[in-house]
Amino acid sequence: MLIRVRKTSALSEHQVTPERVYLQRRRIIQGLGLGAAALSLPAGASVFGNLLGKEKAPPVPNQMTLSYDRPEAYQPAFNPTAEQVATSYNNFYEFGTDKSDPVRHAQGLKVRPWTIKIDGEVEKPQTIDVWAWMEQQRLEERIYRHRCVEAWSMVIPWLGVPLAGIIKAANPTSKAKYVAFETLYDPEQMRGQASRYVGGGIQYPYVEGLRMDEAMHPLSLMVVGMYGKTLPNQNGAPVRLVVPWKYGFKGIKSIVRISLTERQPPCTWNQLAPYEYGFYANVNPGVDHPRWSQASERAIGEGGLFGSERKPTLMFNGYEEEVAALYAGMDLRKFY
Ligand SMILES: Nc1nc2c(c(=O)[nH]1)N[C@H]1C(S)=C(S)[C@@H](COP(=O)(O)O)O[C@H]1N2
Ligand SMILES: [Mo]
C-alpha cells in the first residue's frame, strides 16, 4: 500500500491520501456500520495542519510537578518526543476522533477527586483514592517507546509505578487469569460518549484487558504523569495504563475500574473490528494490519518539531528481550 509522508502543510488528510486508499477506507467503515472512523489509516496526518493553522491548541493547563526516581534501566539513549507534540497529537475517542480533538475538548474533564475500584477475583476488593494513593507511591520515570497501531510512534517519559503492585495488594484468587480495565463513562463530560458521530461509533465505556502474566510484567505501568508532571487530561488523567510492547490502544486512559477475571475480558477495538485488532496487540513488524503494513512507522516530531521520519518497527516495539518469553510457543499470526 502506498503511504505518503508529508513534512508539514495545511492540506487535509483526504488531499494527501491516495484516492484508492481513501475509498477503500470508506467502504470498510461503511461495512462496519460505523458513524465515523475506525482507527485511521497511517497516511499523512492532518492534525498538524490544524494545530499550526487557525485551530491552535490551547495551552496545557496547570499540572502538578511530581517527584520521582530515574532508574537507569529506563533511561534509554534515544530522546523523548517534544512535550508539545505528545500532548497535542492524541487518540482519546471519548473527546472526538481527530488527533487534535482531545487537547481541545478534554480540558473540562473533572479529574479530582478520582477513584479506581478493584474487584472481581480478588480476596481484598478495594477503592483507591487516586490522588492520595499517588502521593504514597515511589514514582519512576520510564522513557518508553509508544507505537500506535496506525503506524506512528513517539518516545514518552512516563511517570508511574508497576501495575503489579496494585494487583498484588488486592490478593488475586487462584481463579484470576486476566485483568480488565475500564475508562470513565460520563457522557456529560465526554462528548464522544454522547454522540455516536463524535465518538467514532465505538461502544463506551472503553474497555481493555491483559493476561495476568502480562499485567504482572515489570514493564506494565500504571501512569500518573509525563514530562515530570501529572498527566494532562488529553493523555488520560489522572491515571492510565502503559504497556510499551503493545500497540497504543491497549494503554487505556482515565481508568475507573480494574477487575480480575477468570475469562478473557472484552476489549474495545477487538470487539469493534476483531479481524483488525486482536486481544494481544503485540507490536509486530511481521504481522501486517489487514489495511496497512506494520513494518515501519512515522516517528512523530522527528525531522523538525512537526515533522515525522519513517523508521523500521521493532519486534515487541524493542522490548523483545524482556517479553518474548510470555509468548513462547504461541503462533503470533493467530494471536495478533
Ligand atoms: N479511553 C481511551 N483510552 C485510549 C484511547 C481512547 O480512545 N480512549 N486511545 C488509545 C490509543 S489508539 C492510543 S495510540 C493511546 C494514545 O495515548 P496518547 O494520546 O497519550 O499518546 O491511547 C489509547 N487509550
Ligand atoms: Mo493507537
Short mmCIF file of C-alpha atoms and ligand atoms in Angstrom, two decimals:
data_model
loop_
_atom_site.label_atom_id
_atom_site.label_comp_id
_atom_site.label_asym_id
_atom_site.label_seq_id
_atom_site.Cartn_x
_atom_site.Cartn_y
_atom_site.Cartn_z
CA MET A 1 0.00 0.00 0.00
CA LEU A 2 1.22 3.44 -0.89
CA ILE A 3 1.83 5.67 2.08
CA ARG A 4 2.86 9.24 1.55
CA VAL A 5 4.55 11.15 4.29
CA ARG A 6 4.43 14.89 4.48
CA LYS A 7 6.72 17.08 6.50
CA THR A 8 4.21 19.76 7.28
CA SER A 9 1.44 21.52 5.47
CA ALA A 10 -2.11 22.74 5.76
CA LEU A 11 -3.51 20.03 3.48
CA SER A 12 -6.31 17.96 4.89
CA GLU A 13 -5.99 14.20 5.01
CA HIS A 14 -8.15 13.36 2.03
CA GLN A 15 -5.95 15.57 -0.12
CA VAL A 16 -2.85 13.58 0.68
CA THR A 17 -4.35 10.11 0.99
CA PRO A 18 -4.28 8.31 -2.33
CA GLU A 19 -7.83 8.11 -3.58
CA ARG A 20 -7.79 4.34 -3.85
CA VAL A 21 -6.96 4.11 -0.16
CA TYR A 22 -9.46 6.76 0.81
CA LEU A 23 -12.29 4.99 -0.97
CA GLN A 24 -11.28 1.64 0.44
CA ARG A 25 -11.37 3.02 3.96
CA ARG A 26 -14.80 4.49 3.38
CA ARG A 27 -16.04 1.11 2.26
CA ILE A 28 -14.64 -0.58 5.33
CA ILE A 29 -16.14 1.98 7.64
CA GLN A 30 -19.49 1.55 5.93
CA GLY A 31 -19.08 -2.22 6.12
CA LEU A 32 -18.58 -1.97 9.85
CA GLY A 33 -21.66 0.18 10.11
CA LEU A 34 -19.76 2.93 11.86
CA GLY A 35 -20.84 6.52 12.08
CA ALA A 36 -17.30 7.75 11.87
CA ALA A 37 -13.86 6.24 11.81
CA ALA A 38 -12.12 3.08 12.81
CA LEU A 39 -8.54 3.80 13.85
CA SER A 40 -7.44 5.68 10.82
CA LEU A 41 -5.04 4.82 8.07
CA PRO A 42 -1.44 5.80 8.58
CA ALA A 43 -1.45 8.18 5.68
CA GLY A 44 -0.07 11.69 6.08
CA ALA A 45 -1.69 13.04 9.21
CA SER A 46 -3.85 16.11 9.08
CA VAL A 47 -3.50 17.18 12.65
CA PHE A 48 -0.53 19.44 12.34
CA GLY A 49 -2.39 21.38 9.72
CA ASN A 50 -4.97 22.06 12.42
CA LEU A 51 -2.51 22.82 15.15
CA LEU A 52 -0.42 25.15 13.11
CA GLY A 53 -3.37 26.80 11.47
CA LYS A 54 -6.42 28.53 12.85
CA GLU A 55 -7.27 25.86 15.40
CA LYS A 56 -4.32 26.40 17.65
CA ALA A 57 -4.30 24.02 20.59
CA PRO A 58 -4.99 25.70 23.93
CA PRO A 59 -2.05 25.80 26.34
CA VAL A 60 -1.80 22.79 28.62
CA PRO A 61 -3.43 23.81 31.92
CA ASN A 62 -1.89 23.69 35.38
CA GLN A 63 -0.29 20.39 36.06
CA MET A 64 1.36 19.49 39.33
CA THR A 65 5.07 18.86 39.39
CA LEU A 66 5.86 15.38 40.67
CA SER A 67 8.97 13.96 42.29
CA TYR A 68 10.27 10.68 41.06
CA ASP A 69 13.23 8.34 40.68
CA ARG A 70 15.03 7.81 37.41
CA PRO A 71 16.03 4.14 37.31
CA GLU A 72 18.97 3.67 34.97
CA ALA A 73 17.31 0.76 33.15
CA TYR A 74 14.57 3.00 31.80
CA GLN A 75 16.69 5.90 30.57
CA PRO A 76 17.46 4.83 27.00
CA ALA A 77 19.91 6.51 24.67
CA PHE A 78 17.20 7.94 22.40
CA ASN A 79 15.45 11.24 23.08
CA PRO A 80 11.80 11.78 24.06
CA THR A 81 9.38 13.37 21.63
CA ALA A 82 8.81 17.08 22.27
CA GLU A 83 6.24 17.54 25.06
CA GLN A 84 4.18 19.90 22.92
CA VAL A 85 3.77 17.18 20.32
CA ALA A 86 2.96 14.34 22.75
CA THR A 87 0.30 16.47 24.45
CA SER A 88 -1.43 17.74 21.32
CA TYR A 89 -1.46 14.75 18.93
CA ASN A 90 -3.63 12.22 20.73
CA ASN A 91 -6.10 9.41 20.43
CA PHE A 92 -8.87 9.69 23.03
CA TYR A 93 -12.10 9.00 21.18
CA GLU A 94 -14.22 9.99 24.17
CA PHE A 95 -13.39 13.55 23.07
CA GLY A 96 -13.51 13.05 19.30
CA THR A 97 -11.69 11.10 16.62
CA ASP A 98 -9.39 13.80 15.32
CA LYS A 99 -5.85 13.89 16.70
CA SER A 100 -6.44 17.49 17.77
CA ASP A 101 -9.81 16.83 19.48
CA PRO A 102 -8.53 15.59 22.87
CA VAL A 103 -6.41 18.65 23.64
CA ARG A 104 -9.27 20.92 22.59
CA HIS A 105 -12.13 19.11 24.29
CA ALA A 106 -10.73 17.28 27.33
CA GLN A 107 -9.76 20.31 29.40
CA GLY A 108 -13.08 20.39 31.27
CA LEU A 109 -12.83 16.80 32.50
CA LYS A 110 -13.02 16.80 36.29
CA VAL A 111 -10.15 14.58 37.39
CA ARG A 112 -10.31 15.35 41.10
CA PRO A 113 -11.50 13.52 43.14
CA TRP A 114 -10.97 10.24 41.29
CA THR A 115 -11.27 6.66 42.44
CA ILE A 116 -10.43 3.29 40.96
CA LYS A 117 -12.49 0.32 42.03
CA ILE A 118 -10.64 -3.00 42.18
CA ASP A 119 -12.93 -6.01 42.17
CA GLY A 120 -13.63 -9.41 40.65
CA GLU A 121 -11.41 -12.37 41.51
CA VAL A 122 -9.68 -10.76 44.49
CA GLU A 123 -9.72 -11.52 48.19
CA LYS A 124 -9.40 -7.84 49.08
CA PRO A 125 -11.57 -5.68 46.83
CA GLN A 126 -10.63 -2.03 47.18
CA THR A 127 -11.40 1.50 46.20
CA ILE A 128 -8.30 3.57 45.58
CA ASP A 129 -8.41 7.30 46.13
CA VAL A 130 -6.08 8.08 43.25
CA TRP A 131 -4.67 11.41 44.40
CA ALA A 132 -3.94 10.18 47.93
CA TRP A 133 -2.50 6.96 46.54
CA MET A 134 -0.31 8.88 44.11
CA GLU A 135 1.36 10.74 46.96
CA GLN A 136 2.29 7.49 48.67
CA GLN A 137 3.90 5.99 45.59
CA ARG A 138 7.53 6.00 44.73
CA LEU A 139 7.15 7.13 41.14
CA GLU A 140 9.60 6.14 38.45
CA GLU A 141 10.35 7.94 35.25
CA ARG A 142 10.39 5.46 32.39
CA ILE A 143 11.19 6.59 28.90
CA TYR A 144 9.25 4.18 26.71
CA ARG A 145 8.65 3.82 23.01
CA HIS A 146 4.99 4.37 22.12
CA ARG A 147 3.73 2.71 18.92
CA CYS A 148 0.17 3.28 17.73
CA VAL A 149 -1.44 0.58 15.59
CA GLU A 150 -1.91 3.36 12.99
CA ALA A 151 1.86 3.13 12.31
CA TRP A 152 3.04 6.27 14.05
CA SER A 153 5.26 6.42 17.10
CA MET A 154 6.65 8.68 19.81
CA VAL A 155 9.00 8.34 22.77
CA ILE A 156 7.45 9.37 26.08
CA PRO A 157 8.91 9.93 29.55
CA TRP A 158 6.09 8.49 31.67
CA LEU A 159 5.84 8.69 35.47
CA GLY A 160 4.25 5.76 37.20
CA VAL A 161 4.52 2.57 39.19
CA PRO A 162 4.40 -1.07 38.12
CA LEU A 163 0.83 -2.31 37.74
CA ALA A 164 1.87 -5.49 39.55
CA GLY A 165 1.87 -3.71 42.93
CA ILE A 166 -1.79 -2.72 42.70
CA ILE A 167 -2.82 -6.21 41.68
CA LYS A 168 -0.84 -7.89 44.43
CA ALA A 169 -2.32 -5.59 47.05
CA ALA A 170 -5.80 -6.87 46.20
CA ASN A 171 -4.77 -10.53 46.70
CA PRO A 172 -5.93 -12.21 43.48
CA THR A 173 -7.74 -15.52 43.92
CA SER A 174 -6.50 -18.64 42.14
CA LYS A 175 -9.19 -18.07 39.50
CA ALA A 176 -7.76 -14.73 38.40
CA LYS A 177 -6.38 -15.27 34.89
CA TYR A 178 -6.95 -11.85 33.30
CA VAL A 179 -7.13 -8.20 34.26
CA ALA A 180 -9.89 -6.00 32.81
CA PHE A 181 -9.76 -2.18 32.76
CA GLU A 182 -12.49 0.39 32.26
CA THR A 183 -12.43 4.10 31.41
CA LEU A 184 -14.83 6.60 32.96
CA TYR A 185 -18.31 6.61 31.43
CA ASP A 186 -19.77 10.11 31.67
CA PRO A 187 -21.43 11.41 28.51
CA GLU A 188 -21.93 14.80 30.12
CA GLN A 189 -18.20 15.29 30.34
CA MET A 190 -17.17 13.19 27.37
CA ARG A 191 -18.74 14.48 24.18
CA GLY A 192 -17.77 11.39 22.22
CA GLN A 193 -19.89 9.25 24.53
CA ALA A 194 -22.89 11.48 24.00
CA SER A 195 -22.73 11.25 20.22
CA ARG A 196 -22.03 8.21 18.11
CA TYR A 197 -20.78 10.51 15.40
CA VAL A 198 -18.29 12.38 17.61
CA GLY A 199 -17.15 9.24 19.41
CA GLY A 200 -16.33 7.23 16.32
CA GLY A 201 -19.15 4.72 16.78
CA ILE A 202 -17.33 2.76 19.44
CA GLN A 203 -19.23 1.33 22.36
CA TYR A 204 -18.46 3.04 25.67
CA PRO A 205 -17.08 2.73 28.22
CA TYR A 206 -13.73 1.98 26.59
CA VAL A 207 -12.51 -1.33 27.99
CA GLU A 208 -9.20 -3.17 27.76
CA GLY A 209 -7.57 -6.25 29.18
CA LEU A 210 -4.36 -8.15 29.75
CA ARG A 211 -3.47 -11.70 30.58
CA MET A 212 -2.38 -11.96 34.22
CA ASP A 213 1.29 -12.60 33.40
CA GLU A 214 1.33 -9.57 31.08
CA ALA A 215 -0.21 -7.41 33.78
CA MET A 216 2.35 -8.61 36.32
CA HIS A 217 5.29 -7.98 33.99
CA PRO A 218 7.61 -5.30 35.37
CA LEU A 219 7.28 -3.19 32.19
CA SER A 220 3.48 -2.78 32.61
CA LEU A 221 3.00 0.62 34.17
CA MET A 222 0.19 2.49 35.92
CA VAL A 223 0.92 6.00 34.76
CA VAL A 224 0.03 9.22 36.59
CA GLY A 225 2.35 11.66 34.87
CA MET A 226 4.59 12.55 31.96
CA TYR A 227 7.37 15.07 31.38
CA GLY A 228 7.80 15.49 35.14
CA LYS A 229 4.20 16.49 35.85
CA THR A 230 0.76 14.99 36.40
CA LEU A 231 -0.95 13.79 33.21
CA PRO A 232 -2.71 16.32 31.03
CA ASN A 233 -6.38 15.35 30.53
CA GLN A 234 -5.86 14.55 26.86
CA ASN A 235 -3.25 11.94 27.78
CA GLY A 236 -5.56 10.12 30.19
CA ALA A 237 -5.57 11.98 33.50
CA PRO A 238 -5.42 11.19 36.28
CA VAL A 239 -4.34 7.57 35.76
CA ARG A 240 -3.86 5.33 32.72
CA LEU A 241 -2.15 2.14 31.65
CA VAL A 242 1.02 1.90 29.54
CA VAL A 243 2.16 -1.45 28.11
CA PRO A 244 5.09 -0.49 25.91
CA TRP A 245 5.43 -3.69 23.85
CA LYS A 246 1.81 -3.49 22.69
CA TYR A 247 0.00 -1.18 20.30
CA GLY A 248 -1.05 2.06 21.96
CA PHE A 249 -4.76 1.21 22.10
CA LYS A 250 -4.04 -1.24 24.94
CA GLY A 251 -2.97 1.78 27.02
CA ILE A 252 -6.42 2.63 28.32
CA LYS A 253 -6.88 6.14 29.70
CA SER A 254 -8.69 7.69 32.69
CA ILE A 255 -9.26 4.35 34.43
CA VAL A 256 -12.05 3.95 37.00
CA ARG A 257 -12.15 0.19 37.41
CA ILE A 258 -9.79 -2.79 37.40
CA SER A 259 -11.40 -6.23 37.59
CA LEU A 260 -9.65 -9.55 37.84
CA THR A 261 -11.41 -12.19 35.79
CA GLU A 262 -11.33 -15.88 35.00
CA ARG A 263 -12.18 -15.38 31.31
CA GLN A 264 -10.57 -13.16 28.70
CA PRO A 265 -12.33 -9.80 29.03
CA PRO A 266 -13.81 -7.85 26.10
CA CYS A 267 -11.61 -5.13 24.61
CA THR A 268 -13.00 -2.13 22.74
CA TRP A 269 -11.08 -2.30 19.45
CA ASN A 270 -11.08 -6.06 19.34
CA GLN A 271 -14.85 -6.09 19.71
CA LEU A 272 -15.34 -3.41 17.09
CA ALA A 273 -13.16 -5.00 14.41
CA PRO A 274 -11.81 -8.38 15.52
CA TYR A 275 -10.00 -9.10 12.26
CA GLU A 276 -8.09 -5.85 12.54
CA TYR A 277 -7.34 -5.58 16.26
CA GLY A 278 -6.52 -8.62 18.34
CA PHE A 279 -6.65 -9.16 22.07
CA TYR A 280 -2.86 -9.38 22.30
CA ALA A 281 -1.98 -6.44 20.02
CA ASN A 282 1.73 -7.02 20.45
CA VAL A 283 3.79 -4.75 18.22
CA ASN A 284 4.97 -6.98 15.39
CA PRO A 285 6.55 -5.70 12.16
CA GLY A 286 5.98 -9.13 10.59
CA VAL A 287 2.20 -9.20 11.00
CA ASP A 288 0.51 -6.52 8.96
CA HIS A 289 -2.76 -4.87 9.75
CA PRO A 290 -5.22 -6.03 7.04
CA ARG A 291 -5.26 -2.49 5.64
CA TRP A 292 -1.62 -1.40 6.02
CA SER A 293 1.90 -2.59 6.67
CA GLN A 294 3.26 -2.63 10.22
CA ALA A 295 6.87 -2.97 9.05
CA SER A 296 7.67 0.69 9.64
CA GLU A 297 6.34 3.72 11.48
CA ARG A 298 6.28 7.51 11.32
CA ALA A 299 8.27 8.85 14.25
CA ILE A 300 6.19 11.92 15.06
CA GLY A 301 8.13 15.03 15.92
CA GLU A 302 11.37 13.81 14.39
CA GLY A 303 12.79 15.62 11.43
CA GLY A 304 11.63 19.01 12.75
CA LEU A 305 9.11 19.71 15.51
CA PHE A 306 6.00 18.96 13.46
CA GLY A 307 7.70 16.67 11.00
CA SER A 308 7.97 12.93 11.05
CA GLU A 309 10.52 10.38 9.99
CA ARG A 310 9.89 6.85 8.80
CA LYS A 311 11.80 4.17 10.65
CA PRO A 312 11.59 0.40 10.95
CA THR A 313 9.24 -1.03 13.57
CA LEU A 314 10.90 -3.34 16.10
CA MET A 315 9.58 -6.69 17.31
CA PHE A 316 7.62 -6.15 20.53
CA ASN A 317 8.39 -2.47 19.97
CA GLY A 318 12.02 -3.01 21.01
CA TYR A 319 11.18 -4.94 24.22
CA GLU A 320 11.64 -8.40 22.76
CA GLU A 321 14.34 -9.44 25.20
CA GLU A 322 12.10 -8.61 28.14
CA VAL A 323 8.78 -10.02 26.96
CA ALA A 324 9.27 -12.68 24.26
CA ALA A 325 9.11 -15.45 26.87
CA LEU A 326 5.49 -14.52 27.66
CA TYR A 327 4.52 -15.78 24.21
CA ALA A 328 6.80 -18.80 23.83
CA GLY A 329 5.17 -21.40 21.62
CA MET A 330 2.31 -19.12 20.55
CA ASP A 331 1.54 -18.50 16.87
CA LEU A 332 1.71 -14.71 16.77
CA ARG A 333 -0.10 -14.63 13.42
CA LYS A 334 -3.07 -16.27 15.04
CA PHE A 335 -2.82 -14.46 18.34
CA TYR A 336 -2.25 -10.96 16.95
N1 LIG B 1 -10.19 5.57 26.99
C1 LIG B 1 -9.40 5.59 25.91
N2 LIG B 1 -8.13 5.16 26.01
C2 LIG B 1 -7.31 5.19 24.93
C3 LIG B 1 -7.78 5.61 23.66
C4 LIG B 1 -9.13 6.06 23.58
O1 LIG B 1 -9.63 6.47 22.52
N3 LIG B 1 -9.90 6.04 24.72
N4 LIG B 1 -6.93 5.59 22.57
C5 LIG B 1 -5.79 4.66 22.62
C6 LIG B 1 -4.85 4.82 21.53
S1 LIG B 1 -5.32 4.25 20.00
C7 LIG B 1 -3.58 5.30 21.72
S2 LIG B 1 -2.43 5.34 20.47
C8 LIG B 1 -3.19 5.89 23.02
C9 LIG B 1 -2.73 7.33 22.83
O2 LIG B 1 -2.18 7.84 24.00
P1 LIG B 1 -1.57 9.31 23.98
O3 LIG B 1 -2.62 10.23 23.45
O4 LIG B 1 -1.20 9.61 25.40
O5 LIG B 1 -0.37 9.27 23.07
O6 LIG B 1 -4.25 5.89 23.97
C10 LIG B 1 -5.07 4.74 23.97
N5 LIG B 1 -6.00 4.78 25.08
MO MO B 2 -3.38 3.97 18.86
#
